[in-house]
Amino acid sequence: MARPTKQFKKFVASGKLKETIGKRRSAAQSKKKFEGQKAQRQLQRGAANPEHQLSDDEDEAPNFEGGAKGGKAGGVAKTVDELFGAGGLDVPIEEGSDLEELSEDEDESEDEEAGEGEEDELDEEAMAKAMADLEKKDPEFFKHLKAEDPGLLEFGMDVDEDEDEEEEEEEDEEMEEDEDEEEAERTKTVVTMRMLRGWREGMIKQHSLRSLRKMLTAFRAAAHMNEEGEQGSGLDLRYTIPSADVFNRLVVTALKFTPVVLAHHKPFKTLPNGRIKLGASKAPATLDRLILSHFSTLLHLLKSLPSTPSALGEEEEGAGGLLALAVSESAKLLPWVLGARKHVRAYLKTLLELWSSASDSVRVASFLAIRRMFVAGDEAIKDICLRNIYKALLPPLRLTSVHTLPSLNLMKNSASELYQLEPALSYQHAFTFIRMLAVHLRNVVRSSTAGKAGEDGAAFRAVYNWAFVHAIDFWSQVLSGAAGTETQAARGGLESPLKPLIYPLVQVALGVVRLLPSSRYFPLRFHILSSLIRLVSLTGTYIPLAPFLLEILDSAEFRKANPKKATLKPLDMAYVIRAPAAYPKTRVYQEGLGEELVWLLSEYHATLATDVAFPEIALPVVLSIRRHVKRGSAGSPKVSTQLKALADKIDANRAWVESKRRNVGFAPRDRSELARFCQDVKPETTPLGGWVRIQRKARETKRREVEKAMREERDE
């Protein structure tokens, strides 16, 4: 190898050798790529001699074995790279060569070759013709190209054709998917009446788990049959229900016979306290998962069936009965799902939604299911039931009308019964909710708006509303039932844990009565005092309510001698808490207030008619009533006549009690003897009690007539 020249040494010392070699290699790679493209175009051009030789510029590229001619000695090249060269194109640096001049010469030659390549391009038709000639002249080489690199032979296809092919492929795929779905629909099993009879016989005679599993699978398909997007829901709905009759029979069969089969394979026993204990079982472990799956499907069905009467059309009148049946039968599955708290919570939530918004038949069925859950559950479940049933009760109470009041009374009666089942456990909930009422009232009393603006203020409306009035009435029902004298006697004379809550409830109720002494809110006062009269009657607790009733006689409604005459309908106090603006200072409103006042005074004193202290309690009331009648400040002649009759009956009852007291031999401090005074005498047999009984029957008859007229008017 010759010695390097001074010029080369000087070039190396300048530090440009590495950069120049990199440029040289990059240029060589570009040249190699261009030569490959050029060779392909020459093949496509259909040259006379496809076994062409490389140009003189390619002498520096290494030769492959057998040469480039591909004759008999070398054979056909195996790949395109082997045909056109795949080796490196680096040229060794010779002594005395100028690297800069060499680089410039190669760049110029590369530009010239690129220009020649652009000038040699043919149109697509010529290329297609050239390839057709190549196939005729050298079929073996054409076949090799087609096998090794089909892309060389694919030309003449524009972008639009490619997009059309892609769209056609997508359409084919969609058609295939539709065909698969149709095939899946065809493979579903159609549930028939004969099939249902077979499953039912298997479950009744053999308690077959296989028949039960098939039945529950079909039941799941029935519960989800109207949903869209079943393929994305992850449900394997292998059955289809053809008609409404089959649907109803399937649902009824699954609801009624599932508990029968489960009771055979997983028996349970009801303890004396109402709790449920599962017995020993040899059932497979998969049965528990099947039960929970069926219970989830049943909850879905309860939510999907129409619940309110307005949602039921003429053709769907049986749907309400089906929902009531589903709710009642679902309670029979509680022995096997009480351990799954997640399912129990979801079940309770569904029942409370139906109990607070559905028709009356569904409300009753829902409450019975809740009651069964409460009795069979532990303290945690009972706590959840008590807390949530009161929360579910409050929202419907805000919308009270002639049409909703019967359903609201049904809800209050059923919820109060639930609280009376476990008085000790109910105490903490009752205390918390009554305290919330007291805090609510305290905030309103402290508000300056309520104290200064009076009826025009806005703060008092937070208390003077139907929800608050119904809440007081509800807790009076709870305490009256739990702490009543009959309940206490049934408990062996033991005092109810809820009895201490009577005092705070009475304080809240009387605070509401004192809040706003407006004549327009006298109906609200009547509702609250009626709730307290229930407490007095059932618990024997004395609450001085007469002063709050006699205040009405001192109001402007009764002091006016000649009230306005108006052609207004009599106001039904049972459905209003605030009189419309047109009623105050009118005769019809005065007579309505007088009639309700007389009734509440008579009912209140009738509850105390057998009390030993009745003469002292009644004397101030009789004197006050007679004074108003004498002065003519008792309202219209009709009201004065009613008040006079009431005073006479109270005075007659006072004389009767005094006659009974003349024969006693105990002092007022002897509490046990005082409790036994007239213990065996019923209030209905007293002079005042007999008169009140007649008045009650007359009011009930009038109420039935009014409700009948309202129903007829609504139907029209």
XYZ file of C-alpha atoms in Angstrom:
716
model
C 0.000 0.000 0.000
C 1.439 3.361 -1.012
C 2.350 5.983 1.463
C -0.228 8.769 1.998
C 0.618 12.092 0.485
C 1.126 15.327 2.357
C -2.149 16.615 0.969
C -4.015 13.647 2.434
C -2.285 14.027 5.800
C -3.161 17.699 5.832
C -6.806 16.852 5.022
C -6.958 14.299 7.816
C -5.456 16.781 10.248
C -8.194 19.301 9.396
C -10.853 16.988 10.994
C -13.052 16.773 7.890
C -12.347 13.117 7.138
C -15.183 11.661 9.239
C -17.711 14.154 7.880
C -16.665 13.496 4.294
C -16.892 9.715 4.716
C -20.428 10.099 6.112
C -21.469 12.199 3.139
C -19.935 9.621 0.827
C -21.829 6.759 2.367
C -25.100 8.696 2.277
C -24.574 9.484 -1.380
C -23.789 5.825 -2.050
C -27.020 4.677 -0.413
C -29.049 7.198 -2.446
C -27.328 6.006 -5.583
C -28.083 2.396 -4.752
C -31.763 3.178 -4.251
C -31.963 5.119 -7.496
C -30.279 2.312 -9.442
C -32.802 -0.181 -8.110
C -35.707 2.013 -9.222
C -34.067 2.537 -12.590
C -33.632 -1.190 -13.106
C -37.302 -1.793 -12.283
C -38.403 0.782 -14.835
C -36.153 -0.822 -17.429
C -37.786 -4.179 -16.768
C -41.234 -2.668 -17.052
C -40.268 -0.878 -20.235
C -39.878 -4.302 -21.835
C -36.356 -3.966 -23.145
C -35.281 -6.325 -25.871
C -32.669 -7.863 -23.627
C -34.038 -8.219 -20.063
C -30.682 -9.594 -19.041
C -29.286 -6.096 -19.299
C -25.925 -5.064 -18.119
C -25.261 -2.377 -15.629
C -24.090 1.027 -16.779
C -20.509 2.135 -16.604
C -21.308 4.155 -13.543
C -22.078 0.914 -11.693
C -18.624 -0.574 -12.045
C -17.831 0.314 -8.505
C -20.694 -1.883 -7.197
C -19.664 -5.422 -6.258
C -20.695 -8.142 -8.724
C -22.942 -11.052 -7.559
C -22.007 -14.641 -8.160
C -22.764 -15.661 -11.699
C -22.740 -12.069 -13.013
C -25.666 -9.869 -13.866
C -26.639 -11.615 -17.061
C -28.349 -14.508 -15.359
C -27.277 -17.001 -18.013
C -27.224 -20.723 -17.796
C -24.187 -20.695 -15.593
C -25.629 -18.334 -12.975
C -29.383 -19.122 -13.256
C -32.283 -16.759 -12.480
C -31.762 -14.358 -9.571
C -33.707 -15.428 -6.475
C -34.761 -11.962 -5.307
C -34.951 -8.491 -6.705
C -32.187 -7.369 -4.357
C -29.946 -10.160 -5.617
C -30.817 -9.181 -9.167
C -29.981 -5.489 -8.828
C -27.360 -5.619 -6.081
C -27.588 -5.302 -2.281
C -24.027 -4.764 -1.260
C -22.308 -1.592 -0.109
C -21.252 1.002 -2.620
C -18.355 2.475 -0.679
C -15.256 3.137 -2.799
C -11.892 2.857 -1.044
C -9.791 5.985 -0.888
C -6.790 5.750 -3.151
C -3.496 7.482 -2.722
C -3.332 10.959 -4.141
C -7.070 11.321 -4.636
C -8.822 14.543 -3.808
C -11.809 13.726 -1.581
C -13.547 17.035 -2.104
C -13.385 16.765 -5.890
C -14.584 13.168 -5.738
C -17.590 14.166 -3.641
C -18.510 16.994 -5.989
C -18.210 14.727 -9.051
C -20.494 12.113 -7.495
C -23.102 14.715 -6.505
C -23.143 16.001 -10.066
C -23.456 12.465 -11.493
C -26.293 11.739 -9.070
C -28.196 14.841 -10.185
C -27.681 13.888 -13.836
C -28.956 10.362 -13.212
C -32.026 11.713 -11.356
C -32.787 13.950 -14.274
C -32.465 11.048 -16.637
C -34.786 9.009 -14.419
C -37.470 11.692 -14.537
C -37.191 11.923 -18.320
C -37.454 8.131 -18.703
C -40.790 7.752 -16.854
C -43.591 6.242 -18.955
C -47.275 6.417 -18.573
C -49.198 3.602 -16.972
C -50.541 2.165 -20.205
C -47.038 1.745 -21.657
C -45.864 0.040 -18.482
C -48.786 -2.351 -18.578
C -47.983 -3.179 -22.193
C -44.324 -3.716 -21.348
C -45.187 -6.155 -18.588
C -47.505 -8.029 -20.951
C -44.606 -8.394 -23.438
C -42.330 -9.551 -20.640
C -44.842 -12.240 -19.685
C -44.812 -13.542 -23.279
C -41.033 -13.387 -23.853
C -39.819 -14.602 -20.461
C -42.686 -16.215 -18.530
C -40.321 -17.821 -16.024
C -38.865 -14.468 -14.925
C -42.352 -12.836 -14.882
C -43.640 -15.647 -12.666
C -40.685 -15.179 -10.325
C -41.353 -11.428 -9.990
C -45.017 -12.048 -9.327
C -44.203 -14.523 -6.554
C -41.422 -12.526 -4.893
C -42.773 -8.949 -5.055
C -46.331 -8.569 -6.401
C -46.162 -4.822 -5.792
C -43.965 -4.408 -8.883
C -46.787 -5.631 -11.100
C -49.607 -3.601 -9.445
C -49.978 -0.288 -11.227
C -52.675 1.672 -12.919
C -54.886 1.740 -9.790
C -55.750 5.210 -8.535
C -56.796 6.190 -5.016
C -60.478 6.293 -5.788
C -60.500 2.638 -6.831
C -58.723 1.691 -3.604
C -61.312 3.566 -1.547
C -64.131 1.869 -3.463
C -62.632 -1.523 -2.702
C -62.337 -0.634 1.003
C -65.972 0.489 1.106
C -67.046 -2.710 -0.594
C -65.100 -4.729 1.964
C -66.747 -2.827 4.839
C -70.191 -3.401 3.343
C -69.422 -7.089 3.004
C -68.377 -7.231 6.648
C -71.574 -5.457 7.761
C -73.671 -7.845 5.710
C -71.867 -10.765 7.303
C -72.525 -9.334 10.792
C -76.208 -8.855 9.984
C -76.387 -12.410 8.753
C -74.740 -13.598 11.973
C -77.281 -11.675 14.070
C -80.161 -13.062 12.049
C -78.747 -16.521 12.460
C -78.449 -15.950 16.236
C -82.072 -14.832 16.315
C -83.084 -17.930 14.468
C -81.138 -20.097 16.918
C -82.980 -18.652 19.964
C -85.502 -20.938 21.596
C -89.104 -19.793 21.485
C -90.866 -20.237 24.822
C -94.224 -21.981 24.467
C -97.002 -22.947 26.842
C -96.052 -26.579 26.483
C -92.496 -25.780 27.486
C -93.735 -23.870 30.542
C -95.904 -26.805 31.607
C -92.918 -29.121 31.354
C -90.748 -26.876 33.509
C -93.525 -26.451 36.042
C -94.109 -30.181 36.344
C -90.385 -30.761 36.805
C -90.219 -28.185 39.599
C -93.378 -29.395 41.377
C -92.921 -33.168 41.167
C -89.137 -33.545 41.190
C -87.945 -30.161 42.519
C -85.637 -30.205 39.512
C -82.825 -27.663 39.565
C -82.387 -28.153 35.831
C -85.959 -27.094 35.163
C -85.511 -24.198 37.585
C -82.381 -23.024 35.774
C -84.128 -23.115 32.402
C -87.122 -21.304 33.852
C -84.962 -18.555 35.356
C -82.997 -18.180 32.126
C -86.240 -17.645 30.233
C -87.409 -15.296 32.998
C -84.287 -13.201 32.522
C -85.003 -13.017 28.798
C -88.554 -11.863 29.603
C -87.314 -9.162 31.977
C -84.889 -7.766 29.363
C -86.917 -8.419 26.218
C -87.759 -4.757 25.536
C -84.244 -3.407 25.976
C -82.191 -2.090 23.100
C -78.627 -3.107 22.486
C -78.840 -6.565 23.961
C -75.613 -7.576 22.228
C -73.696 -4.926 24.175
C -75.299 -5.678 27.503
C -73.399 -8.920 28.000
C -76.575 -10.947 28.554
C -76.960 -14.327 26.935
C -80.654 -14.224 26.084
C -81.171 -17.686 24.656
C -84.958 -17.534 24.806
C -87.506 -15.348 23.094
C -91.098 -14.760 24.209
C -93.598 -14.548 21.334
C -96.745 -13.188 23.016
C -98.073 -11.357 26.060
C -99.903 -14.454 27.340
C -96.693 -16.467 27.376
C -94.915 -13.543 29.073
C -97.492 -13.317 31.854
C -97.578 -17.074 32.399
C -93.772 -17.245 32.425
C -93.457 -14.440 34.992
C -96.165 -15.870 37.245
C -94.696 -19.383 37.082
C -91.179 -18.162 37.878
C -92.399 -16.028 40.775
C -94.596 -18.673 42.399
C -92.543 -21.845 41.989
C -88.996 -20.587 42.520
C -89.402 -20.276 46.327
C -90.898 -23.806 46.410
C -87.857 -25.394 44.751
C -85.414 -23.328 46.819
C -87.152 -24.289 50.063
C -86.680 -27.961 49.150
C -82.951 -27.702 48.405
C -82.106 -25.004 50.985
C -84.662 -25.270 53.827
C -85.037 -22.539 56.455
C -86.737 -22.134 59.816
C -88.498 -19.087 61.249
C -87.533 -18.406 64.867
C -90.031 -17.119 67.490
C -88.617 -13.584 67.217
C -89.233 -13.551 63.468
C -85.624 -14.096 62.427
C -84.820 -16.685 59.743
C -82.266 -19.450 60.083
C -81.127 -21.559 57.142
C -80.833 -25.288 57.757
C -78.285 -27.828 56.549
C -78.237 -28.196 52.786
C -76.564 -30.388 50.184
C -77.356 -28.022 47.346
C -74.526 -27.224 44.919
C -72.539 -24.047 45.421
C -73.771 -22.692 42.106
C -77.303 -22.460 43.512
C -76.390 -19.374 45.561
C -75.165 -17.579 42.456
C -78.331 -18.616 40.631
C -80.488 -17.185 43.428
C -78.694 -13.830 43.432
C -78.812 -13.663 39.645
C -82.552 -14.327 39.685
C -83.048 -11.746 42.430
C -81.217 -9.099 40.371
C -83.386 -9.937 37.375
C -86.483 -9.644 39.552
C -85.404 -6.176 40.722
C -84.974 -5.160 37.092
C -88.488 -6.403 36.340
C -89.952 -4.458 39.280
C -88.415 -1.252 37.921
C -89.564 -1.842 34.353
C -93.241 -2.652 35.002
C -95.643 0.337 35.089
C -96.490 1.258 38.663
C -98.785 4.296 38.698
C -102.423 4.203 37.560
C -101.758 6.982 35.025
C -99.077 4.840 33.356
C -101.487 1.973 32.803
C -103.558 2.072 29.667
C -106.774 0.243 29.075
C -104.880 -2.644 27.510
C -102.388 -2.727 30.409
C -104.787 -2.861 33.321
C -103.342 -6.205 34.356
C -99.829 -4.782 34.586
C -100.581 -3.189 37.952
C -101.766 -6.541 39.304
C -98.682 -8.229 37.875
C -96.454 -5.696 39.628
C -98.263 -6.213 42.942
C -97.858 -9.979 42.503
C -94.155 -9.598 41.693
C -93.597 -7.469 44.802
C -95.449 -9.853 47.114
C -93.730 -12.944 45.700
C -90.304 -11.279 45.846
C -90.568 -11.131 49.646
C -90.565 -14.954 49.706
C -86.949 -14.933 48.468
C -85.705 -12.992 51.508
C -84.529 -16.073 53.485
C -81.856 -16.736 50.836
C -80.764 -13.150 50.077
C -80.629 -11.504 53.512
C -76.918 -12.281 53.705
C -76.201 -10.303 50.524
C -76.354 -6.743 51.851
C -75.820 -5.154 48.453
C -78.897 -6.889 47.058
C -80.901 -6.113 50.215
C -80.144 -2.398 49.916
C -81.103 -2.360 46.241
C -84.295 -4.290 47.059
C -85.242 -1.887 49.855
C -84.634 1.112 47.603
C -86.889 -0.352 44.921
C -89.629 -1.153 47.441
C -89.538 2.340 48.914
C -89.819 3.907 45.466
C -92.912 1.815 44.765
C -94.314 2.444 48.236
C -94.049 6.214 47.784
C -95.251 6.555 44.182
C -97.215 3.519 42.965
C -100.909 2.658 43.157
C -102.485 1.684 46.464
C -102.369 -2.067 45.811
C -98.662 -1.868 44.996
C -98.082 0.360 48.042
C -99.621 -2.257 50.333
C -97.630 -5.092 48.747
C -94.416 -3.047 49.002
C -94.984 -2.250 52.666
C -95.691 -5.884 53.507
C -92.404 -6.834 51.843
C -90.580 -4.110 53.803
C -92.216 -5.280 57.023
C -91.145 -8.859 56.364
C -87.605 -7.699 55.705
C -87.676 -5.656 58.923
C -88.886 -8.561 61.043
C -86.521 -11.134 59.531
C -83.450 -8.898 59.399
C -80.890 -8.060 62.035
C -80.469 -4.689 63.726
C -78.479 -3.266 60.813
C -81.282 -4.032 58.356
C -83.894 -2.687 60.779
C -81.908 0.504 61.176
C -81.764 0.963 57.401
C -85.505 0.361 57.070
C -86.485 2.861 59.772
C -84.206 5.599 58.520
C -85.076 5.292 54.848
C -88.825 4.826 55.161
C -89.170 8.234 56.841
C -86.966 9.839 54.192
C -89.112 8.268 51.478
C -92.269 9.519 53.212
C -91.391 13.229 53.244
C -91.242 14.111 49.489
C -94.791 12.933 48.625
C -96.203 14.840 51.606
C -95.426 18.163 49.924
C -98.025 17.501 47.239
C -101.258 17.137 49.172
C -104.567 17.417 47.398
C -108.004 15.856 47.338
C -106.727 13.037 45.144
C -103.453 12.282 46.972
C -104.557 12.578 50.613
C -105.952 9.001 50.909
C -102.681 7.552 49.622
C -100.672 9.783 51.960
C -102.719 8.621 54.936
C -102.059 5.037 53.882
C -98.328 5.738 53.807
C -98.352 7.413 57.229
C -100.314 4.573 58.810
C -98.010 1.897 57.390
C -94.792 3.730 58.272
C -95.986 4.364 61.832
C -96.703 0.654 62.197
C -93.104 -0.130 61.243
C -91.818 2.225 63.956
C -94.057 0.586 66.547
C -92.636 -2.907 65.958
C -89.341 -2.143 67.709
C -89.877 0.835 70.064
C -86.413 0.613 71.615
C -84.695 0.702 68.225
C -87.099 3.339 66.912
C -86.356 5.734 69.765
C -83.069 7.042 68.375
C -84.595 7.669 64.935
C -87.747 9.299 66.335
C -85.662 11.485 68.656
C -83.426 12.605 65.778
C -86.272 13.456 63.419
C -88.379 15.244 66.064
C -85.310 17.254 67.028
C -84.891 18.216 63.365
C -88.437 19.600 63.436
C -87.626 21.572 66.587
C -84.442 23.015 65.073
C -86.357 23.950 61.955
C -88.977 25.762 64.005
C -86.344 27.510 66.131
C -84.610 28.892 63.047
C -87.897 30.298 61.803
C -88.738 31.844 65.185
C -85.329 33.507 65.376
C -85.658 34.870 61.897
C -86.345 38.588 61.837
C -88.471 38.120 58.727
C -90.996 36.013 60.608
C -90.994 38.348 63.604
C -91.449 41.661 61.758
C -93.002 40.945 58.392
C -95.710 38.636 59.678
C -97.785 36.938 57.033
C -96.027 38.816 54.259
C -92.681 37.343 55.289
C -91.159 34.297 53.720
C -89.467 32.536 56.647
C -92.634 31.185 58.234
C -93.459 29.263 55.049
C -90.634 26.878 55.906
C -92.905 25.651 58.725
C -96.369 26.483 57.451
C -96.507 23.846 54.747
C -98.031 20.421 54.226
C -94.801 18.494 54.804
C -94.324 19.944 58.302
C -97.977 19.435 59.242
C -97.899 15.826 58.034
C -94.626 15.218 59.899
C -96.215 16.293 63.203
C -99.253 14.148 62.468
C -97.036 11.160 61.609
C -95.087 11.299 64.859
C -98.301 11.713 66.810
C -99.476 8.471 65.203
C -96.218 6.732 66.119
C -96.274 7.885 69.745
C -100.008 7.264 70.130
C -99.646 3.696 68.916
C -96.450 2.876 70.811
C -97.248 4.646 74.092
C -101.009 4.112 74.147
C -102.796 2.721 77.168
C -103.852 -0.429 75.326
C -100.304 -1.071 74.115
C -98.945 -0.501 77.594
C -101.456 -2.981 79.028
C -100.406 -5.529 76.410
C -96.768 -5.054 77.481
C -97.672 -5.936 81.058
C -97.850 -2.348 82.268
C -94.353 -1.477 81.066
C -93.928 2.042 79.747
C -92.973 2.359 76.106
C -89.476 3.698 75.324
C -91.126 6.220 72.990
C -93.341 7.824 75.641
C -90.730 10.416 76.740
C -90.871 11.892 73.232
C -94.466 13.081 73.708
C -93.353 16.230 75.514
C -90.918 17.536 72.837
C -93.405 16.768 70.075
C -96.172 18.700 71.887
C -93.835 21.657 72.358
C -92.995 21.707 68.647
C -96.664 21.454 67.663
C -97.781 24.255 69.992
C -94.866 26.396 68.809
C -96.154 26.076 65.262
C -99.649 27.057 66.387
C -98.341 30.204 68.152
C -96.046 31.232 65.284
C -98.521 33.145 63.106
C -102.030 33.957 64.468
C -103.506 34.711 61.072
C -107.089 33.793 60.289
C -106.063 32.423 56.905
C -104.011 29.726 58.672
C -106.762 28.575 61.041
C -107.133 25.363 58.960
C -103.472 24.565 59.682
C -104.151 25.080 63.396
C -107.058 22.655 63.198
C -104.842 19.966 61.621
C -102.146 20.255 64.285
C -104.585 20.357 67.202
C -106.362 17.323 65.776
C -103.071 15.415 65.875
C -102.563 16.397 69.518
C -106.119 15.348 70.393
C -105.164 11.876 69.144
C -102.283 11.860 71.630
C -104.600 12.853 74.473
C -107.139 10.202 73.556
C -104.802 7.219 73.163
C -102.023 7.915 75.666
C -104.063 9.523 78.474
C -101.648 12.482 78.558
C -103.299 15.767 79.452
C -102.498 18.581 77.012
C -104.307 21.945 77.533
C -105.639 22.550 74.021
C -108.865 24.459 74.802
C -107.170 27.906 74.951
C -105.778 27.520 71.421
C -109.249 26.701 70.132
C -111.059 29.456 72.030
C -108.629 32.031 70.588
C -110.457 31.639 67.298
C -113.623 33.095 68.894
C -111.647 36.237 69.750
C -110.373 36.706 66.208
C -111.671 39.247 63.692
C -113.571 36.523 61.867
C -116.095 36.257 64.752
C -116.056 39.796 66.101
C -117.628 41.153 62.933
C -121.404 41.117 63.314
C -122.277 41.221 59.627
C -119.771 39.203 57.571
C -119.612 39.592 53.820
C -121.927 37.498 51.724
C -120.171 35.642 48.954
C -121.167 32.960 46.492
C -118.263 30.708 47.410
C -118.284 26.977 47.972
C -117.862 25.872 51.585
C -114.199 25.332 52.323
C -113.314 21.721 53.150
C -110.852 22.003 56.036
C -109.513 18.491 55.481
C -107.713 19.447 52.267
C -106.403 22.938 52.994
C -104.022 24.528 55.485
C -104.346 28.075 54.144
C -107.614 29.685 53.170
C -107.714 31.458 49.788
C -107.662 35.257 49.866
C -111.333 35.489 48.930
C -112.612 33.612 52.025
C -111.626 35.724 55.079
C -114.352 38.038 56.453
C -117.065 36.074 54.640
C -120.047 34.253 56.109
C -119.193 30.939 54.437
C -115.699 30.985 55.973
C -117.038 31.954 59.379
C -119.520 29.106 59.369
C -116.850 26.654 58.249
C -114.522 27.750 61.072
C -117.342 27.542 63.603
C -118.332 24.036 62.567
C -114.735 22.771 62.798
C -114.207 24.589 66.110
C -117.265 22.983 67.680
C -116.188 19.545 66.497
C -112.633 19.796 67.859
C -113.811 21.193 71.215
C -116.356 18.397 71.600
C -113.887 15.692 70.567
C -111.209 17.024 72.900
C -113.502 17.131 75.914
C -115.014 13.757 75.038
C -111.598 12.154 75.529
C -111.581 13.602 79.076
C -115.221 12.840 79.817
C -114.430 10.103 82.375
C -111.576 11.973 84.061
C -112.056 12.811 87.721
C -110.922 16.412 87.080
C -113.355 17.025 84.223
C -115.472 19.631 86.114
C -112.391 21.816 86.724
C -111.239 21.404 83.115
C -114.606 22.146 81.532
C -115.779 25.063 83.672
C -113.629 27.785 82.020
C -114.592 26.511 78.569
C -118.327 26.601 79.295
C -118.105 30.112 80.714
C -116.120 31.399 77.728
C -118.488 29.903 75.167
C -121.597 31.284 76.902
C -120.024 34.710 77.182
C -119.376 34.848 73.430
C -122.880 33.612 72.649
C -124.419 36.182 74.966
C -122.410 39.061 73.465
C -123.248 37.971 69.945
C -119.552 37.624 69.068
C -119.861 33.922 68.240
C -120.475 34.565 64.560
C -123.564 33.754 62.562
C -126.733 32.364 64.204
C -125.824 28.915 62.917
C -122.468 28.984 64.719
C -124.043 30.412 67.888
C -126.571 27.588 67.974
C -123.833 24.955 67.617
C -121.699 26.538 70.355
C -124.667 26.740 72.705
C -125.453 23.051 72.189
C -121.803 22.186 72.859
C -121.774 24.203 76.103
C -124.895 22.443 77.297
C -123.432 18.970 76.636
C -120.151 19.815 78.366
C -122.046 21.188 81.356
C -124.200 18.032 81.493
C -121.098 15.860 81.483
C -119.596 18.016 84.241
C -122.674 17.395 86.402
C -122.422 13.656 85.702
C -118.783 13.500 86.861
C -119.571 15.501 89.977
C -122.291 13.001 90.843
C -119.727 10.211 90.536
C -117.240 12.043 92.741
C -119.651 12.346 95.661
C -119.365 8.627 96.424
C -115.548 8.343 96.443
C -113.546 7.972 99.636
C -110.004 8.809 98.500
C -108.027 12.022 98.461
C -106.636 13.738 95.309
C -103.115 12.646 96.253
C -103.991 8.965 95.901
C -102.892 8.515 92.265
C -103.724 4.829 91.996
C -107.325 5.422 93.026
C -107.607 8.388 90.669
C -106.497 6.169 87.781
C -109.225 3.661 88.625
C -111.962 6.335 88.714
C -114.581 5.466 86.087
C -112.109 2.968 84.636
C -114.850 0.617 83.518
C -116.989 3.384 81.980
C -116.584 3.930 78.251
C -116.489 7.572 77.059
C -119.304 6.816 74.570
C -121.718 6.193 77.458
C -121.234 9.638 79.003
C -123.573 12.533 78.097
C -120.895 14.298 76.066
C -119.515 11.076 74.577
C -122.917 9.965 73.273
C -123.496 13.311 71.597
C -120.021 13.226 69.998
C -120.678 9.717 68.681
C -123.767 10.976 66.835
C -121.855 13.957 65.458
C -119.061 11.655 64.244
C -121.489 9.493 62.289
C -123.007 12.581 60.687
C -119.559 13.851 59.667
C -118.609 10.491 58.216
C -121.800 10.357 56.181
C -121.189 13.858 54.885
C -117.573 12.952 54.033
C -118.651 9.936 52.000
C -121.131 12.040 50.053
C -118.511 14.679 49.302
C -115.976 12.095 48.157
C -118.589 10.411 45.967
C -119.440 13.730 44.328
C -115.760 14.427 43.762
C -115.222 11.047 42.124
C -118.186 11.576 39.840
C -116.932 15.024 38.899
C -113.469 13.646 38.209
C -114.808 10.806 36.045
C -116.813 13.243 33.974
